[in-house]
PDB file of C-alpha atoms in Angstrom:
ATOM      1  CA  UNK D  18       1.756  16.763  58.663  1.00  0.00           C
ATOM      2  CA  UNK D  19       2.103  14.064  56.015  1.00  0.00           C
ATOM      3  CA  UNK D  20      -0.233  14.064  53.054  1.00  0.00           C
ATOM      4  CA  UNK D  21      -2.566  11.130  53.654  1.00  0.00           C
ATOM      5  CA  UNK D  22      -4.997  11.657  50.793  1.00  0.00           C
ATOM      6  CA  UNK D  23      -3.639   8.859  48.594  1.00  0.00           C
ATOM      7  CA  UNK D  24      -4.525   5.217  48.864  1.00  0.00           C
ATOM      8  CA  UNK D  25      -2.512   3.110  51.267  1.00  0.00           C
ATOM      9  CA  UNK D  26      -0.062   1.214  49.085  1.00  0.00           C
ATOM     10  CA  UNK D  27       1.140  -1.047  51.882  1.00  0.00           C
ATOM     11  CA  UNK D  28       0.141  -4.669  52.286  1.00  0.00           C
ATOM     12  CA  UNK D  29       1.348  -7.866  53.941  1.00  0.00           C
ATOM     13  CA  UNK D  30       0.567  -9.949  50.852  1.00  0.00           C
ATOM     14  CA  UNK D  31       1.666  -9.295  47.292  1.00  0.00           C
ATOM     15  CA  UNK D  32       1.249 -11.175  44.003  1.00  0.00           C
ATOM     16  CA  UNK D  33       4.073 -11.603  41.510  1.00  0.00           C
ATOM     17  CA  UNK D  34       4.454 -13.441  38.246  1.00  0.00           C
ATOM     18  CA  UNK D  35       7.814 -15.061  37.556  1.00  0.00           C
ATOM     19  CA  UNK D  36       8.832 -16.279  34.106  1.00  0.00           C
ATOM     20  CA  UNK D  37      11.287 -19.208  33.880  1.00  0.00           C
ATOM     21  CA  UNK D  38      13.310 -17.687  31.037  1.00  0.00           C
ATOM     22  CA  UNK D  39      13.941 -14.385  32.824  1.00  0.00           C
ATOM     23  CA  UNK D  40      14.133 -15.459  36.480  1.00  0.00           C
ATOM     24  CA  UNK D  41      17.604 -15.686  37.989  1.00  0.00           C
ATOM     25  CA  UNK D  42      18.859 -19.169  38.733  1.00  0.00           C
ATOM     26  CA  UNK D  43      17.919 -20.215  42.264  1.00  0.00           C
ATOM     27  CA  UNK D  44      15.311 -17.461  42.592  1.00  0.00           C
ATOM     28  CA  UNK D  45      13.323 -19.374  45.219  1.00  0.00           C
ATOM     29  CA  UNK D  46      16.437 -19.749  47.360  1.00  0.00           C
ATOM     30  CA  UNK D  47      17.030 -15.982  47.052  1.00  0.00           C
ATOM     31  CA  UNK D  48      13.619 -15.335  48.596  1.00  0.00           C
ATOM     32  CA  UNK D  49      14.222 -17.905  51.342  1.00  0.00           C
ATOM     33  CA  UNK D  50      17.636 -16.373  52.126  1.00  0.00           C
ATOM     34  CA  UNK D  51      15.951 -12.966  52.410  1.00  0.00           C
ATOM     35  CA  UNK D  52      13.548 -14.462  54.967  1.00  0.00           C
ATOM     36  CA  UNK D  53      10.507 -13.981  52.738  1.00  0.00           C
ATOM     37  CA  UNK D  54       7.675 -16.472  53.160  1.00  0.00           C
ATOM     38  CA  UNK D  55       5.884 -17.241  49.923  1.00  0.00           C
ATOM     39  CA  UNK D  56       3.600 -19.601  48.060  1.00  0.00           C
ATOM     40  CA  UNK D  57       4.539 -20.701  44.539  1.00  0.00           C
ATOM     41  CA  UNK D  58       2.055 -22.092  42.040  1.00  0.00           C
ATOM     42  CA  UNK D  59       2.751 -25.063  39.826  1.00  0.00           C
ATOM     43  CA  UNK D  60       4.383 -23.915  36.584  1.00  0.00           C
ATOM     44  CA  UNK D  61       1.546 -22.567  34.434  1.00  0.00           C
ATOM     45  CA  UNK D  62       2.671 -23.905  31.080  1.00  0.00           C
ATOM     46  CA  UNK D  63      -0.714 -24.844  29.624  1.00  0.00           C
ATOM     47  CA  UNK D  64      -2.680 -21.590  30.038  1.00  0.00           C
ATOM     48  CA  UNK D  65      -4.366 -20.429  26.849  1.00  0.00           C
ATOM     49  CA  UNK D  66      -4.970 -16.913  25.528  1.00  0.00           C
ATOM     50  CA  UNK D  67      -8.406 -16.042  24.041  1.00  0.00           C
ATOM     51  CA  UNK D  68      -6.790 -16.487  20.598  1.00  0.00           C
ATOM     52  CA  UNK D  69      -6.089 -20.145  21.423  1.00  0.00           C
ATOM     53  CA  UNK D  70      -2.364 -19.499  21.676  1.00  0.00           C
ATOM     54  CA  UNK D  71      -0.503 -20.930  24.710  1.00  0.00           C
ATOM     55  CA  UNK D  72       0.567 -18.254  27.200  1.00  0.00           C
ATOM     56  CA  UNK D  73       4.191 -17.849  28.139  1.00  0.00           C
ATOM     57  CA  UNK D  74       5.031 -20.282  30.980  1.00  0.00           C
ATOM     58  CA  UNK D  75       4.990 -18.618  34.398  1.00  0.00           C
ATOM     59  CA  UNK D  76       4.602 -19.086  38.133  1.00  0.00           C
ATOM     60  CA  UNK D  77       2.180 -17.166  40.333  1.00  0.00           C
ATOM     61  CA  UNK D  78       3.868 -16.144  43.569  1.00  0.00           C
ATOM     62  CA  UNK D  79       2.198 -14.879  46.728  1.00  0.00           C
ATOM     63  CA  UNK D  80       4.685 -13.065  48.957  1.00  0.00           C
ATOM     64  CA  UNK D  81       3.633 -13.066  52.620  1.00  0.00           C
ATOM     65  CA  UNK D  82       5.230 -10.624  55.045  1.00  0.00           C
ATOM     66  CA  UNK D  83       4.783 -10.330  58.811  1.00  0.00           C
ATOM     67  CA  UNK D  84       4.342  -6.564  58.491  1.00  0.00           C
ATOM     68  CA  UNK D  85       3.048  -4.240  55.810  1.00  0.00           C
ATOM     69  CA  UNK D  86       5.405  -3.553  52.921  1.00  0.00           C
ATOM     70  CA  UNK D  87       5.187  -0.634  50.536  1.00  0.00           C
ATOM     71  CA  UNK D  88       4.949  -1.021  46.795  1.00  0.00           C
ATOM     72  CA  UNK D  89       8.513   0.302  46.550  1.00  0.00           C
ATOM     73  CA  UNK D  90       9.835  -2.337  48.963  1.00  0.00           C
ATOM     74  CA  UNK D  91       8.124  -5.153  47.065  1.00  0.00           C
ATOM     75  CA  UNK D  92       9.187  -3.702  43.717  1.00  0.00           C
ATOM     76  CA  UNK D  93      12.811  -4.212  44.806  1.00  0.00           C
ATOM     77  CA  UNK D  94      12.053  -7.915  45.357  1.00  0.00           C
ATOM     78  CA  UNK D  95      10.207  -8.103  42.054  1.00  0.00           C
ATOM     79  CA  UNK D  96      13.096  -6.505  40.162  1.00  0.00           C
ATOM     80  CA  UNK D  97      15.576  -9.016  41.629  1.00  0.00           C
ATOM     81  CA  UNK D  98      13.417 -11.776  40.120  1.00  0.00           C
ATOM     82  CA  UNK D  99      13.009  -9.931  36.788  1.00  0.00           C
ATOM     83  CA  UNK D 100       9.295 -10.063  37.477  1.00  0.00           C
ATOM     84  CA  UNK D 101       6.615  -7.666  36.194  1.00  0.00           C
ATOM     85  CA  UNK D 102       5.074  -5.062  38.499  1.00  0.00           C
ATOM     86  CA  UNK D 103       3.852  -6.574  41.800  1.00  0.00           C
ATOM     87  CA  UNK D 104       0.169  -6.344  42.705  1.00  0.00           C
ATOM     88  CA  UNK D 105      -1.340  -6.114  46.169  1.00  0.00           C
ATOM     89  CA  UNK D 106      -3.266  -9.282  46.924  1.00  0.00           C
ATOM     90  CA  UNK D 107      -6.937  -8.459  47.428  1.00  0.00           C
ATOM     91  CA  UNK D 108      -7.538 -11.879  48.978  1.00  0.00           C
ATOM     92  CA  UNK D 109      -4.905 -14.292  50.230  1.00  0.00           C
ATOM     93  CA  UNK D 110      -7.286 -17.213  49.765  1.00  0.00           C
ATOM     94  CA  UNK D 111      -8.247 -16.027  46.299  1.00  0.00           C
ATOM     95  CA  UNK D 112      -4.592 -15.719  45.292  1.00  0.00           C
ATOM     96  CA  UNK D 113      -3.784 -19.212  46.563  1.00  0.00           C
ATOM     97  CA  UNK D 114      -6.853 -20.803  44.963  1.00  0.00           C
ATOM     98  CA  UNK D 115      -6.094 -19.079  41.642  1.00  0.00           C
ATOM     99  CA  UNK D 116      -2.726 -20.850  41.570  1.00  0.00           C
ATOM    100  CA  UNK D 117      -4.530 -24.025  40.468  1.00  0.00           C
ATOM    101  CA  UNK D 118      -7.598 -22.349  38.868  1.00  0.00           C
ATOM    102  CA  UNK D 119      -9.861 -24.227  41.268  1.00  0.00           C
ATOM    103  CA  UNK D 120     -12.637 -21.646  40.893  1.00  0.00           C
ATOM    104  CA  UNK D 121     -12.231 -21.301  37.112  1.00  0.00           C
ATOM    105  CA  UNK D 122     -13.337 -24.599  35.528  1.00  0.00           C
ATOM    106  CA  UNK D 123     -12.928 -23.048  32.062  1.00  0.00           C
ATOM    107  CA  UNK D 124      -9.159 -22.751  32.672  1.00  0.00           C
ATOM    108  CA  UNK D 125      -6.518 -25.472  32.803  1.00  0.00           C
ATOM    109  CA  UNK D 126      -6.623 -27.167  36.211  1.00  0.00           C
ATOM    110  CA  UNK D 127      -3.329 -27.616  38.049  1.00  0.00           C
ATOM    111  CA  UNK D 128      -2.662 -29.948  40.982  1.00  0.00           C
ATOM    112  CA  UNK D 129      -2.922 -28.602  44.505  1.00  0.00           C
ATOM    113  CA  UNK D 130      -0.128 -30.953  45.540  1.00  0.00           C
ATOM    114  CA  UNK D 131       2.199 -29.076  43.149  1.00  0.00           C
ATOM    115  CA  UNK D 132       1.847 -25.820  45.088  1.00  0.00           C
ATOM    116  CA  UNK D 133       5.055 -25.074  46.996  1.00  0.00           C
ATOM    117  CA  UNK D 134       4.996 -23.308  50.359  1.00  0.00           C
ATOM    118  CA  UNK D 135       8.081 -21.613  51.791  1.00  0.00           C
ATOM    119  CA  UNK D 136       7.671 -20.455  55.366  1.00  0.00           C
ATOM    120  CA  UNK D 137       4.956 -20.889  57.931  1.00  0.00           C
ATOM    121  CA  UNK D 138       1.906 -20.446  55.696  1.00  0.00           C
ATOM    122  CA  UNK D 139      -1.181 -22.645  56.054  1.00  0.00           C
ATOM    123  CA  UNK D 140      -2.740 -22.898  52.604  1.00  0.00           C
ATOM    124  CA  UNK D 141      -5.023 -25.809  53.530  1.00  0.00           C
ATOM    125  CA  UNK D 142      -7.472 -23.371  55.105  1.00  0.00           C
ATOM    126  CA  UNK D 143      -8.225 -22.035  51.612  1.00  0.00           C
ATOM    127  CA  UNK D 144      -9.172 -25.473  50.284  1.00  0.00           C
ATOM    128  CA  UNK D 145     -11.563 -26.726  52.957  1.00  0.00           C
ATOM    129  CA  UNK D 146     -14.524 -28.365  51.329  1.00  0.00           C
ATOM    130  CA  UNK D 147     -18.198 -27.796  52.022  1.00  0.00           C
ATOM    131  CA  UNK D 148     -20.471 -30.527  53.356  1.00  0.00           C
ATOM    132  CA  UNK D 149     -22.044 -30.892  49.921  1.00  0.00           C
ATOM    133  CA  UNK D 150     -18.624 -31.343  48.294  1.00  0.00           C
ATOM    134  CA  UNK D 151     -17.674 -33.860  50.987  1.00  0.00           C
ATOM    135  CA  UNK D 152     -20.816 -35.931  50.382  1.00  0.00           C
ATOM    136  CA  UNK D 153     -20.227 -35.855  46.627  1.00  0.00           C
ATOM    137  CA  UNK D 154     -16.663 -37.103  47.115  1.00  0.00           C
ATOM    138  CA  UNK D 155     -17.892 -39.888  49.408  1.00  0.00           C
ATOM    139  CA  UNK D 156     -20.406 -40.858  46.717  1.00  0.00           C
ATOM    140  CA  UNK D 157     -17.549 -40.945  44.175  1.00  0.00           C
ATOM    141  CA  UNK D 158     -15.547 -43.225  46.479  1.00  0.00           C
ATOM    142  CA  UNK D 159     -18.528 -45.547  46.996  1.00  0.00           C
ATOM    143  CA  UNK D 160     -19.074 -45.746  43.231  1.00  0.00           C
ATOM    144  CA  UNK D 161     -15.367 -46.473  42.759  1.00  0.00           C
ATOM    145  CA  UNK D 162     -15.420 -49.209  45.412  1.00  0.00           C
ATOM    146  CA  UNK D 163     -18.456 -50.827  43.788  1.00  0.00           C
ATOM    147  CA  UNK D 164     -17.175 -50.569  40.210  1.00  0.00           C
ATOM    148  CA  UNK D 165     -13.742 -51.949  41.127  1.00  0.00           C
ATOM    149  CA  UNK D 166     -14.993 -54.602  43.565  1.00  0.00           C
ATOM    150  CA  UNK D 167     -12.776 -53.313  46.347  1.00  0.00           C
ATOM    151  CA  UNK D 168     -13.137 -55.339  49.540  1.00  0.00           C
ATOM    152  CA  UNK D 169     -10.313 -53.913  51.679  1.00  0.00           C
ATOM    153  CA  UNK D 170      -9.975 -50.339  52.937  1.00  0.00           C
ATOM    154  CA  UNK D 171      -6.233 -50.539  52.278  1.00  0.00           C
ATOM    155  CA  UNK D 172      -6.897 -50.818  48.534  1.00  0.00           C
ATOM    156  CA  UNK D 173      -9.012 -47.668  48.583  1.00  0.00           C
ATOM    157  CA  UNK D 174      -6.495 -45.731  50.682  1.00  0.00           C
ATOM    158  CA  UNK D 175      -3.588 -46.848  48.483  1.00  0.00           C
ATOM    159  CA  UNK D 176      -5.499 -45.791  45.365  1.00  0.00           C
ATOM    160  CA  UNK D 177      -6.445 -42.434  46.909  1.00  0.00           C
ATOM    161  CA  UNK D 178      -2.881 -41.744  48.046  1.00  0.00           C
ATOM    162  CA  UNK D 179      -1.508 -42.321  44.546  1.00  0.00           C
ATOM    163  CA  UNK D 180      -4.334 -41.094  42.298  1.00  0.00           C
ATOM    164  CA  UNK D 181      -6.595 -38.802  44.356  1.00  0.00           C
ATOM    165  CA  UNK D 182      -4.175 -37.205  46.805  1.00  0.00           C
ATOM    166  CA  UNK D 183      -5.818 -33.767  46.608  1.00  0.00           C
ATOM    167  CA  UNK D 184      -9.387 -34.795  47.401  1.00  0.00           C
ATOM    168  CA  UNK D 185     -10.096 -38.405  48.436  1.00  0.00           C
ATOM    169  CA  UNK D 186      -6.923 -38.970  50.459  1.00  0.00           C
ATOM    170  CA  UNK D 187      -7.367 -36.019  52.878  1.00  0.00           C
ATOM    171  CA  UNK D 188     -11.028 -36.944  53.269  1.00  0.00           C
ATOM    172  CA  UNK D 189     -10.108 -40.513  54.201  1.00  0.00           C
ATOM    173  CA  UNK D 190      -7.430 -39.285  56.612  1.00  0.00           C
ATOM    174  CA  UNK D 191      -9.626 -36.684  58.294  1.00  0.00           C
ATOM    175  CA  UNK D 192     -13.128 -38.030  58.651  1.00  0.00           C
ATOM    176  CA  UNK D 193     -14.460 -40.484  56.076  1.00  0.00           C
ATOM    177  CA  UNK D 194     -12.597 -43.703  56.823  1.00  0.00           C
ATOM    178  CA  UNK D 195     -15.353 -44.837  59.190  1.00  0.00           C
ATOM    179  CA  UNK D 196     -18.107 -44.821  56.587  1.00  0.00           C
ATOM    180  CA  UNK D 197     -15.860 -46.188  53.850  1.00  0.00           C
ATOM    181  CA  UNK D 198     -14.497 -48.984  56.089  1.00  0.00           C
ATOM    182  CA  UNK D 199     -18.002 -50.014  57.075  1.00  0.00           C
ATOM    183  CA  UNK D 200     -19.204 -49.891  53.491  1.00  0.00           C
ATOM    184  CA  UNK D 201     -16.299 -52.056  52.311  1.00  0.00           C
ATOM    185  CA  UNK D 202     -16.757 -54.424  55.266  1.00  0.00           C
ATOM    186  CA  UNK D 203     -20.434 -54.876  54.371  1.00  0.00           C
ATOM    187  CA  UNK D 204     -19.437 -55.760  50.794  1.00  0.00           C
ATOM    188  CA  UNK D 205     -17.035 -58.383  52.130  1.00  0.00           C
ATOM    189  CA  UNK D 206     -19.691 -59.858  54.449  1.00  0.00           C
ATOM    190  CA  UNK D 207     -22.259 -59.952  51.671  1.00  0.00           C
ATOM    191  CA  UNK D 208     -19.814 -61.887  49.465  1.00  0.00           C
ATOM    192  CA  UNK D 209     -19.389 -64.470  52.246  1.00  0.00           C
ATOM    193  CA  UNK D 210     -23.157 -65.016  52.487  1.00  0.00           C
ATOM    194  CA  UNK D 211     -23.593 -65.776  48.802  1.00  0.00           C
TER     195      UNK D 211
END
């Protein structure tokens, strides 16, 4: 009978750190060719150590497998990328959200739109906003419309698509165009009356 007293070192999701200067050329393609699905953070090139010194540039990678992989199996992948020791992901959502420091306002914030997904992985589920956040974003849009005298929904959508792609644009696409269109329309009608 096998000794089963140790911790299970298998997992479907593993975290890696990849450094640009030590990664092999075309390292992402290597993973794709191996059939490994993964999520890649934006390049973290602005992170700061407690001393104030800039950290070495790196990517956070979340490897996602369809079945459990042992530490040894993932270590082989990690070694091919010249990456430090892989870590089991304790939370897929936490790993993905950490890629842009969304829950760490004291750290440099990276753009969600710069996250790269390779394979059939839905990361949007980890960024769904609460009702309170949604209402605050709608308030921001209303303030923006008022301050910039916007009187066409197209102007707001164009602005959101270019400048607020990670928060306003999805909100307008999914469920807030109705209120924003009506708000903008009422501004236009009020201008006509006066």
